[in-house]
Amino acid sequence: MKAAGYELFDPLLPEQGARDLMRLAESFGSYGMYAQEPIREGLGKGLFQRHDVALNFLATGGRFGRRESIEALARRTNYFRETYAYADPVIDGIDGFLHHEPFYEAARRVSGRPVIKPAIVYANILVPGQELGLHTDVPEFRGLNRTKDPEWLMTVMLHSGLFEPWRIPIATAVAWFGQHEGGEFCFYPEGPDGEASVLPASHNTALLTDTDRCFHGVDRVGRDPGTEIPAIEIGMRLDFKGDGKWAVGGADGPVANYGWEDLRFSISWKAYCYADNAERRTAEQHSDDLGPDEVVDRLAADLRERDRLNGDVPGPTDLALLMIEEYVKFPSPAA
């Protein structure tokens, strides 16, 4: 994986603009859990969408090698997410962030591509004791995207290097707001074998890079790395209660209460980066798309060349696990 350029913003916005985005988060009101159900059929049946990340997190215990039960690790990584814009705003007040001109300019410099099309804005909220395992984001290829294809497969496609002519480069800006403790942003701009860079997720700052190629994660939120995590179950929500207060819970009531000072709140901006308008039209008109069968055939052929696949192609679950093992190489845990 090649090195990924990046740019920092400090400060990102005038202070009033930063406060306005925190008020926007409050007005959105309720945040669902970013939990994943297993794939029910086809390639990778029984695997999670980001099975590559789950396997590595369980095997290593995260960046610092902390060992806990599967249940505890699951609660630590089931953070809260909602979408603020998908091509167009889905909440009033996000348009200025979606079309923040400094993001466009940085995306052009980092990607080396002049045509920038904002695609998604979403918010992530982590509570004390939560973290985000090292990963690369889900990429997109002409003909395949996360709305209809397995996320782990597109991650394998990128790491294999076999499908670069069809990849749509994406620039991602991650912006942080609030005064929480911990939750540093760890990333590997020189690739998984390089040194980790660690940024405090400081209020009203941001980083822009290609997170599809750059491994990154979030260190544990809170003052104490040993912070216990409440009994968060799939289906619970994080709700704003007014006066800066939030609660996590379900039908039986809250299991934990927090203030803004406890929560790690970030907003991510993603944009497609095209070499020119002709390339953009090719993507939008689907005139040179890949199909999933073609992708699997090409990966299987490459596995044979690597002597990782002999004889008949294994079943969909075993083939998926083999692809993840062969192509997705994570950074080693910190000493």
mmCIF file of C-alpha atoms in Angstrom:
data_model
loop_
_atom_site.group_PDB
_atom_site.id
_atom_site.type_symbol
_atom_site.label_atom_id
_atom_site.label_comp_id
_atom_site.label_asym_id
_atom_site.label_seq_id
_atom_site.Cartn_x
_atom_site.Cartn_y
_atom_site.Cartn_z
ATOM 1 C CA MET A 1 0.000 0.000 0.000
ATOM 2 C CA LYS A 2 1.480 3.338 -1.050
ATOM 3 C CA ALA A 3 1.962 6.273 1.297
ATOM 4 C CA ALA A 4 -1.064 8.530 1.688
ATOM 5 C CA GLY A 5 -0.685 12.304 1.695
ATOM 6 C CA TYR A 6 -2.726 14.297 4.177
ATOM 7 C CA GLU A 7 -3.546 17.833 5.266
ATOM 8 C CA LEU A 8 -4.467 19.208 8.692
ATOM 9 C CA PHE A 9 -6.900 22.010 9.575
ATOM 10 C CA ASP A 10 -6.410 23.852 12.864
ATOM 11 C CA PRO A 11 -8.741 25.566 13.348
ATOM 12 C CA LEU A 12 -11.210 24.200 10.819
ATOM 13 C CA LEU A 13 -13.976 26.779 11.246
ATOM 14 C CA PRO A 14 -14.679 30.021 13.077
ATOM 15 C CA GLU A 15 -15.637 29.055 16.625
ATOM 16 C CA GLN A 16 -19.292 29.937 16.073
ATOM 17 C CA GLY A 17 -19.382 27.555 13.106
ATOM 18 C CA ALA A 18 -18.003 24.759 15.293
ATOM 19 C CA ARG A 19 -20.634 25.441 17.952
ATOM 20 C CA ASP A 20 -23.328 25.435 15.290
ATOM 21 C CA LEU A 21 -22.334 21.907 14.246
ATOM 22 C CA MET A 22 -22.619 20.709 17.840
ATOM 23 C CA ARG A 23 -26.087 22.253 18.006
ATOM 24 C CA LEU A 24 -26.884 20.481 14.727
ATOM 25 C CA ALA A 25 -25.857 17.179 16.342
ATOM 26 C CA GLU A 26 -28.256 17.923 19.183
ATOM 27 C CA SER A 27 -31.090 18.795 16.816
ATOM 28 C CA PHE A 28 -30.596 15.504 14.957
ATOM 29 C CA GLY A 29 -31.504 14.040 18.313
ATOM 30 C CA SER A 30 -31.036 10.269 18.130
ATOM 31 C CA TYR A 31 -28.156 8.088 16.895
ATOM 32 C CA GLY A 32 -28.308 4.406 16.050
ATOM 33 C CA MET A 33 -25.613 1.870 16.684
ATOM 34 C CA TYR A 34 -23.167 0.995 13.926
ATOM 35 C CA ALA A 35 -23.709 -2.723 14.466
ATOM 36 C CA GLN A 36 -23.552 -5.210 11.622
ATOM 37 C CA GLU A 37 -25.573 -8.310 10.885
ATOM 38 C CA PRO A 38 -23.819 -11.262 9.179
ATOM 39 C CA ILE A 39 -24.135 -11.662 5.420
ATOM 40 C CA ARG A 40 -26.970 -14.124 4.893
ATOM 41 C CA GLU A 41 -26.244 -15.509 1.436
ATOM 42 C CA GLY A 42 -23.743 -15.562 -1.402
ATOM 43 C CA LEU A 43 -20.011 -14.892 -1.159
ATOM 44 C CA GLY A 44 -18.947 -14.557 2.460
ATOM 45 C CA LYS A 45 -22.120 -16.074 3.887
ATOM 46 C CA GLY A 46 -21.985 -15.870 7.682
ATOM 47 C CA LEU A 47 -19.300 -13.152 7.734
ATOM 48 C CA PHE A 48 -19.776 -9.590 8.937
ATOM 49 C CA GLN A 49 -19.518 -6.753 6.433
ATOM 50 C CA ARG A 50 -16.146 -5.767 7.900
ATOM 51 C CA HIS A 51 -15.030 -9.236 8.881
ATOM 52 C CA ASP A 52 -11.445 -8.248 8.132
ATOM 53 C CA VAL A 53 -11.529 -5.623 10.890
ATOM 54 C CA ALA A 54 -13.291 -7.898 13.378
ATOM 55 C CA LEU A 55 -10.798 -10.725 12.843
ATOM 56 C CA ASN A 56 -7.822 -8.437 13.357
ATOM 57 C CA PHE A 57 -9.310 -6.747 16.423
ATOM 58 C CA LEU A 58 -10.125 -10.066 18.085
ATOM 59 C CA ALA A 59 -6.715 -11.508 17.200
ATOM 60 C CA THR A 60 -4.677 -8.541 18.417
ATOM 61 C CA GLY A 61 -6.843 -6.860 21.077
ATOM 62 C CA GLY A 62 -6.589 -3.550 19.235
ATOM 63 C CA ARG A 63 -3.630 -1.247 18.700
ATOM 64 C CA PHE A 64 -2.377 -1.779 22.265
ATOM 65 C CA GLY A 65 -3.070 -5.515 22.420
ATOM 66 C CA ARG A 66 -5.681 -5.357 25.200
ATOM 67 C CA ARG A 67 -7.249 -8.785 25.746
ATOM 68 C CA GLU A 68 -10.911 -9.017 26.720
ATOM 69 C CA SER A 69 -13.936 -11.193 26.095
ATOM 70 C CA ILE A 70 -15.626 -11.102 22.700
ATOM 71 C CA GLU A 71 -18.666 -9.496 24.334
ATOM 72 C CA ALA A 72 -16.609 -6.677 25.855
ATOM 73 C CA LEU A 73 -14.734 -6.030 22.629
ATOM 74 C CA ALA A 74 -18.024 -5.906 20.709
ATOM 75 C CA ARG A 75 -19.425 -3.273 23.089
ATOM 76 C CA ARG A 76 -16.240 -1.246 22.793
ATOM 77 C CA THR A 77 -16.553 -1.053 19.009
ATOM 78 C CA ASN A 78 -20.344 -0.679 18.580
ATOM 79 C CA TYR A 79 -20.318 3.083 18.381
ATOM 80 C CA PHE A 80 -23.110 5.391 17.159
ATOM 81 C CA ARG A 81 -23.502 6.789 13.640
ATOM 82 C CA GLU A 82 -25.984 8.750 11.535
ATOM 83 C CA THR A 83 -25.832 10.295 8.060
ATOM 84 C CA TYR A 84 -26.161 14.064 7.627
ATOM 85 C CA ALA A 85 -25.858 14.150 3.816
ATOM 86 C CA TYR A 86 -25.896 11.596 1.014
ATOM 87 C CA ALA A 87 -25.251 13.496 -2.241
ATOM 88 C CA ASP A 88 -27.704 16.085 -0.851
ATOM 89 C CA PRO A 89 -28.238 17.251 2.745
ATOM 90 C CA VAL A 90 -30.626 15.175 4.841
ATOM 91 C CA ILE A 91 -30.610 17.698 7.705
ATOM 92 C CA ASP A 92 -30.831 21.477 7.604
ATOM 93 C CA GLY A 93 -27.598 23.247 8.460
ATOM 94 C CA ILE A 94 -25.079 20.783 6.998
ATOM 95 C CA ASP A 95 -24.845 22.338 3.536
ATOM 96 C CA GLY A 96 -21.936 24.613 4.489
ATOM 97 C CA PHE A 97 -19.912 21.635 5.743
ATOM 98 C CA LEU A 98 -20.822 19.527 2.685
ATOM 99 C CA HIS A 99 -19.520 22.280 0.394
ATOM 100 C CA HIS A 100 -16.663 23.568 2.572
ATOM 101 C CA GLU A 101 -14.296 24.980 -0.059
ATOM 102 C CA PRO A 102 -11.043 24.262 1.865
ATOM 103 C CA PHE A 103 -11.986 20.556 1.754
ATOM 104 C CA TYR A 104 -12.310 20.745 -2.039
ATOM 105 C CA GLU A 105 -8.898 22.419 -2.326
ATOM 106 C CA ALA A 106 -7.191 19.907 -0.009
ATOM 107 C CA ALA A 107 -8.842 16.973 -1.798
ATOM 108 C CA ARG A 108 -7.413 18.219 -5.109
ATOM 109 C CA ARG A 109 -3.925 18.464 -3.634
ATOM 110 C CA VAL A 110 -3.980 15.129 -1.794
ATOM 111 C CA SER A 111 -5.568 13.134 -4.632
ATOM 112 C CA GLY A 112 -3.891 14.953 -7.518
ATOM 113 C CA ARG A 113 -7.290 15.051 -9.222
ATOM 114 C CA PRO A 114 -9.058 18.334 -10.018
ATOM 115 C CA VAL A 115 -12.737 17.270 -10.204
ATOM 116 C CA ILE A 116 -14.167 16.870 -6.706
ATOM 117 C CA LYS A 117 -17.736 15.729 -6.019
ATOM 118 C CA PRO A 118 -18.861 15.629 -2.356
ATOM 119 C CA ALA A 119 -20.732 12.400 -1.655
ATOM 120 C CA ILE A 120 -21.406 11.737 2.045
ATOM 121 C CA VAL A 121 -21.345 13.475 5.417
ATOM 122 C CA TYR A 122 -21.889 11.372 8.533
ATOM 123 C CA ALA A 123 -21.383 11.701 12.281
ATOM 124 C CA ASN A 124 -19.701 9.200 14.607
ATOM 125 C CA ILE A 125 -20.153 9.341 18.385
ATOM 126 C CA LEU A 126 -18.161 7.151 20.788
ATOM 127 C CA VAL A 127 -18.871 6.943 24.516
ATOM 128 C CA PRO A 128 -16.189 6.481 27.212
ATOM 129 C CA GLY A 129 -14.545 3.079 26.956
ATOM 130 C CA GLN A 130 -15.196 2.716 23.234
ATOM 131 C CA GLU A 131 -12.568 2.602 20.486
ATOM 132 C CA LEU A 132 -12.328 1.886 16.777
ATOM 133 C CA GLY A 133 -10.032 -0.891 15.563
ATOM 134 C CA LEU A 134 -7.457 -0.271 12.866
ATOM 135 C CA HIS A 135 -8.967 -0.439 9.401
ATOM 136 C CA THR A 136 -9.101 1.102 5.980
ATOM 137 C CA ASP A 137 -12.428 2.538 4.867
ATOM 138 C CA VAL A 138 -14.703 0.859 2.354
ATOM 139 C CA PRO A 139 -13.584 1.876 -1.147
ATOM 140 C CA GLU A 140 -15.734 2.148 -4.241
ATOM 141 C CA PHE A 141 -15.257 0.788 -7.738
ATOM 142 C CA ARG A 142 -17.176 1.355 -10.918
ATOM 143 C CA GLY A 143 -19.946 -1.211 -10.687
ATOM 144 C CA LEU A 144 -19.498 -2.059 -7.001
ATOM 145 C CA ASN A 145 -20.357 -0.047 -3.895
ATOM 146 C CA ARG A 146 -21.312 -0.582 -0.266
ATOM 147 C CA THR A 147 -25.059 -0.255 -0.888
ATOM 148 C CA LYS A 148 -25.182 -3.614 -2.695
ATOM 149 C CA ASP A 149 -21.860 -5.454 -2.385
ATOM 150 C CA PRO A 150 -19.954 -6.921 0.590
ATOM 151 C CA GLU A 151 -17.781 -4.302 2.259
ATOM 152 C CA TRP A 152 -15.023 -6.818 3.032
ATOM 153 C CA LEU A 153 -14.885 -7.766 -0.675
ATOM 154 C CA MET A 154 -14.294 -4.183 -1.815
ATOM 155 C CA THR A 155 -11.613 -3.842 0.848
ATOM 156 C CA VAL A 156 -9.940 -6.996 -0.494
ATOM 157 C CA MET A 157 -10.204 -5.590 -4.029
ATOM 158 C CA LEU A 158 -8.311 -2.461 -3.027
ATOM 159 C CA HIS A 159 -5.608 -4.268 -1.065
ATOM 160 C CA SER A 160 -5.073 -6.771 -3.868
ATOM 161 C CA GLY A 161 -4.142 -3.977 -6.284
ATOM 162 C CA LEU A 162 -5.873 -5.831 -9.123
ATOM 163 C CA PHE A 163 -8.687 -3.358 -9.714
ATOM 164 C CA GLU A 164 -7.062 0.080 -9.650
ATOM 165 C CA PRO A 165 -8.310 1.026 -13.158
ATOM 166 C CA TRP A 166 -11.877 0.797 -11.829
ATOM 167 C CA ARG A 167 -11.359 2.376 -8.411
ATOM 168 C CA ILE A 168 -12.985 5.727 -7.715
ATOM 169 C CA PRO A 169 -10.562 7.598 -5.416
ATOM 170 C CA ILE A 170 -12.267 9.101 -2.370
ATOM 171 C CA ALA A 171 -10.913 11.884 -0.172
ATOM 172 C CA THR A 172 -12.098 11.846 3.437
ATOM 173 C CA ALA A 173 -11.954 14.675 5.943
ATOM 174 C CA VAL A 174 -12.512 13.819 9.602
ATOM 175 C CA ALA A 175 -13.402 16.771 11.848
ATOM 176 C CA TRP A 176 -13.643 16.716 15.643
ATOM 177 C CA PHE A 177 -15.769 18.820 17.973
ATOM 178 C CA GLY A 178 -16.061 18.903 21.757
ATOM 179 C CA GLN A 179 -13.751 18.616 24.767
ATOM 180 C CA HIS A 180 -13.636 14.873 25.500
ATOM 181 C CA GLU A 181 -10.533 13.078 26.767
ATOM 182 C CA GLY A 182 -8.733 10.267 24.943
ATOM 183 C CA GLY A 183 -9.986 9.004 21.606
ATOM 184 C CA GLU A 184 -6.843 9.994 19.697
ATOM 185 C CA PHE A 185 -6.826 9.440 15.924
ATOM 186 C CA CYS A 186 -4.107 6.971 14.933
ATOM 187 C CA PHE A 187 -3.127 6.632 11.281
ATOM 188 C CA TYR A 188 -0.347 5.169 9.116
ATOM 189 C CA PRO A 189 0.454 7.617 6.308
ATOM 190 C CA GLU A 190 3.521 5.572 5.229
ATOM 191 C CA GLY A 191 1.571 2.321 4.993
ATOM 192 C CA PRO A 192 1.009 -0.566 7.433
ATOM 193 C CA ASP A 193 4.749 -1.187 7.846
ATOM 194 C CA GLY A 194 5.470 2.462 8.659
ATOM 195 C CA GLU A 195 5.290 4.351 11.927
ATOM 196 C CA ALA A 196 1.958 5.323 13.424
ATOM 197 C CA SER A 197 1.063 9.014 13.638
ATOM 198 C CA VAL A 198 -1.254 9.985 16.480
ATOM 199 C CA LEU A 199 -3.376 13.129 16.586
ATOM 200 C CA PRO A 200 -5.430 14.373 19.510
ATOM 201 C CA ALA A 201 -9.046 14.627 18.355
ATOM 202 C CA SER A 202 -9.039 18.286 19.378
ATOM 203 C CA HIS A 203 -12.060 20.543 19.141
ATOM 204 C CA ASN A 204 -12.543 22.258 15.764
ATOM 205 C CA THR A 205 -9.675 20.508 13.977
ATOM 206 C CA ALA A 206 -9.686 18.120 11.019
ATOM 207 C CA LEU A 207 -7.534 15.837 8.890
ATOM 208 C CA LEU A 208 -8.047 15.051 5.197
ATOM 209 C CA THR A 209 -6.519 11.990 3.539
ATOM 210 C CA ASP A 210 -7.378 8.887 1.511
ATOM 211 C CA THR A 211 -8.768 6.713 4.314
ATOM 212 C CA ASP A 212 -9.495 3.931 1.813
ATOM 213 C CA ARG A 213 -5.722 3.385 1.527
ATOM 214 C CA CYS A 214 -4.503 4.674 4.876
ATOM 215 C CA PHE A 215 -4.948 2.434 7.921
ATOM 216 C CA HIS A 216 -6.421 4.342 10.842
ATOM 217 C CA GLY A 217 -8.318 3.850 14.075
ATOM 218 C CA VAL A 218 -9.486 5.533 17.265
ATOM 219 C CA ASP A 219 -7.793 4.965 20.599
ATOM 220 C CA ARG A 220 -9.984 4.325 23.614
ATOM 221 C CA VAL A 221 -12.160 7.250 24.697
ATOM 222 C CA GLY A 222 -11.926 8.533 28.274
ATOM 223 C CA ARG A 223 -9.285 9.458 30.809
ATOM 224 C CA ASP A 224 -8.676 5.860 31.938
ATOM 225 C CA PRO A 225 -7.902 3.204 29.263
ATOM 226 C CA GLY A 226 -9.450 0.635 31.629
ATOM 227 C CA THR A 227 -12.826 2.386 31.619
ATOM 228 C CA GLU A 228 -15.639 -0.137 31.893
ATOM 229 C CA ILE A 229 -18.207 -0.058 29.120
ATOM 230 C CA PRO A 230 -21.910 -0.175 30.064
ATOM 231 C CA ALA A 231 -24.159 -3.024 28.938
ATOM 232 C CA ILE A 232 -24.768 -1.606 25.457
ATOM 233 C CA GLU A 233 -26.829 -3.999 23.351
ATOM 234 C CA ILE A 234 -27.514 -4.005 19.614
ATOM 235 C CA GLY A 235 -30.595 -1.906 18.934
ATOM 236 C CA MET A 236 -29.939 0.690 21.630
ATOM 237 C CA ARG A 237 -29.663 4.358 20.708
ATOM 238 C CA LEU A 238 -27.848 7.447 21.917
ATOM 239 C CA ASP A 239 -30.409 10.217 22.498
ATOM 240 C CA PHE A 240 -29.978 13.904 23.238
ATOM 241 C CA LYS A 241 -31.901 14.853 26.388
ATOM 242 C CA GLY A 242 -31.338 18.610 26.422
ATOM 243 C CA ASP A 243 -28.985 20.903 28.344
ATOM 244 C CA GLY A 244 -25.907 19.125 26.996
ATOM 245 C CA LYS A 245 -27.003 15.709 28.299
ATOM 246 C CA TRP A 246 -27.167 12.395 26.418
ATOM 247 C CA ALA A 247 -28.387 8.888 27.302
ATOM 248 C CA VAL A 248 -27.786 5.412 25.873
ATOM 249 C CA GLY A 249 -30.631 2.958 26.181
ATOM 250 C CA GLY A 250 -33.520 1.046 24.728
ATOM 251 C CA ALA A 251 -37.127 0.234 25.503
ATOM 252 C CA ASP A 252 -36.315 -0.483 29.157
ATOM 253 C CA GLY A 253 -34.734 2.910 29.738
ATOM 254 C CA PRO A 254 -31.184 4.281 29.821
ATOM 255 C CA VAL A 255 -28.163 2.173 30.745
ATOM 256 C CA ALA A 256 -25.765 5.141 30.819
ATOM 257 C CA ASN A 257 -25.909 8.945 30.900
ATOM 258 C CA TYR A 258 -23.316 11.330 29.512
ATOM 259 C CA GLY A 259 -22.504 14.990 28.992
ATOM 260 C CA TRP A 260 -20.900 16.522 25.927
ATOM 261 C CA GLU A 261 -17.575 16.441 27.756
ATOM 262 C CA ASP A 262 -17.717 12.616 27.759
ATOM 263 C CA LEU A 263 -18.462 12.012 24.086
ATOM 264 C CA ARG A 264 -16.081 11.790 21.156
ATOM 265 C CA PHE A 265 -17.993 13.486 18.331
ATOM 266 C CA SER A 266 -16.663 13.601 14.779
ATOM 267 C CA ILE A 267 -18.102 14.482 11.395
ATOM 268 C CA SER A 268 -16.677 12.842 8.274
ATOM 269 C CA TRP A 269 -16.812 14.309 4.751
ATOM 270 C CA LYS A 270 -16.265 12.074 1.723
ATOM 271 C CA ALA A 271 -15.862 13.157 -1.889
ATOM 272 C CA TYR A 272 -15.187 11.377 -5.174
ATOM 273 C CA CYS A 273 -12.019 12.577 -6.921
ATOM 274 C CA TYR A 274 -11.903 12.425 -10.738
ATOM 275 C CA ALA A 275 -9.070 13.139 -13.161
ATOM 276 C CA ASP A 276 -11.482 14.996 -15.448
ATOM 277 C CA ASN A 277 -15.153 15.273 -16.349
ATOM 278 C CA ALA A 278 -14.852 12.402 -18.832
ATOM 279 C CA GLU A 279 -13.799 10.072 -16.007
ATOM 280 C CA ARG A 280 -16.689 11.347 -13.907
ATOM 281 C CA ARG A 281 -19.147 10.637 -16.741
ATOM 282 C CA THR A 282 -17.740 7.111 -17.155
ATOM 283 C CA ALA A 283 -18.474 6.432 -13.488
ATOM 284 C CA GLU A 284 -21.891 8.091 -13.397
ATOM 285 C CA GLN A 285 -23.081 6.567 -16.684
ATOM 286 C CA HIS A 286 -21.785 3.076 -15.768
ATOM 287 C CA SER A 287 -20.153 2.668 -19.167
ATOM 288 C CA ASP A 288 -17.167 0.633 -17.886
ATOM 289 C CA ASP A 289 -18.394 -1.208 -14.802
ATOM 290 C CA LEU A 290 -17.068 -4.338 -13.150
ATOM 291 C CA GLY A 291 -19.406 -7.152 -12.156
ATOM 292 C CA PRO A 292 -19.053 -9.177 -8.941
ATOM 293 C CA ASP A 293 -18.541 -12.468 -10.835
ATOM 294 C CA GLU A 294 -15.671 -10.929 -12.794
ATOM 295 C CA VAL A 295 -14.127 -9.716 -9.537
ATOM 296 C CA VAL A 296 -14.309 -13.132 -7.876
ATOM 297 C CA ASP A 297 -12.900 -14.878 -10.966
ATOM 298 C CA ARG A 298 -9.963 -12.474 -11.113
ATOM 299 C CA LEU A 299 -9.200 -12.858 -7.404
ATOM 300 C CA ALA A 300 -9.438 -16.653 -7.635
ATOM 301 C CA ALA A 301 -7.028 -16.654 -10.602
ATOM 302 C CA ASP A 302 -4.582 -14.512 -8.637
ATOM 303 C CA LEU A 303 -4.833 -16.844 -5.638
ATOM 304 C CA ARG A 304 -3.942 -19.752 -7.927
ATOM 305 C CA GLU A 305 -0.901 -17.864 -9.205
ATOM 306 C CA ARG A 306 0.144 -17.301 -5.588
ATOM 307 C CA ASP A 307 -0.281 -21.057 -4.868
ATOM 308 C CA ARG A 308 -2.947 -20.253 -2.299
ATOM 309 C CA LEU A 309 -5.721 -21.976 -4.204
ATOM 310 C CA ASN A 310 -5.502 -25.446 -5.719
ATOM 311 C CA GLY A 311 -8.200 -27.678 -7.118
ATOM 312 C CA ASP A 312 -11.838 -26.676 -6.838
ATOM 313 C CA VAL A 313 -12.831 -23.247 -5.565
ATOM 314 C CA PRO A 314 -13.922 -23.595 -1.909
ATOM 315 C CA GLY A 315 -17.331 -22.635 -0.592
ATOM 316 C CA PRO A 316 -18.321 -18.958 -0.295
ATOM 317 C CA THR A 317 -17.342 -18.583 3.373
ATOM 318 C CA ASP A 318 -13.966 -20.343 3.096
ATOM 319 C CA LEU A 319 -13.131 -18.451 -0.107
ATOM 320 C CA ALA A 320 -13.936 -15.135 1.560
ATOM 321 C CA LEU A 321 -11.741 -15.939 4.575
ATOM 322 C CA LEU A 322 -8.888 -16.940 2.283
ATOM 323 C CA MET A 323 -9.148 -13.657 0.380
ATOM 324 C CA ILE A 324 -9.090 -11.621 3.595
ATOM 325 C CA GLU A 325 -6.103 -13.557 4.943
ATOM 326 C CA GLU A 326 -4.114 -13.234 1.737
ATOM 327 C CA TYR A 327 -4.679 -9.612 0.799
ATOM 328 C CA VAL A 328 -5.472 -7.471 3.859
ATOM 329 C CA LYS A 329 -2.291 -6.911 5.887
ATOM 330 C CA PHE A 330 -2.788 -4.876 9.061
ATOM 331 C CA PRO A 331 -0.193 -2.898 11.025
ATOM 332 C CA SER A 332 1.295 -4.764 13.976
ATOM 333 C CA PRO A 333 -0.005 -3.851 17.464
ATOM 334 C CA ALA A 334 2.000 -1.219 19.336
ATOM 335 C CA ALA A 335 4.640 -2.537 21.705
#
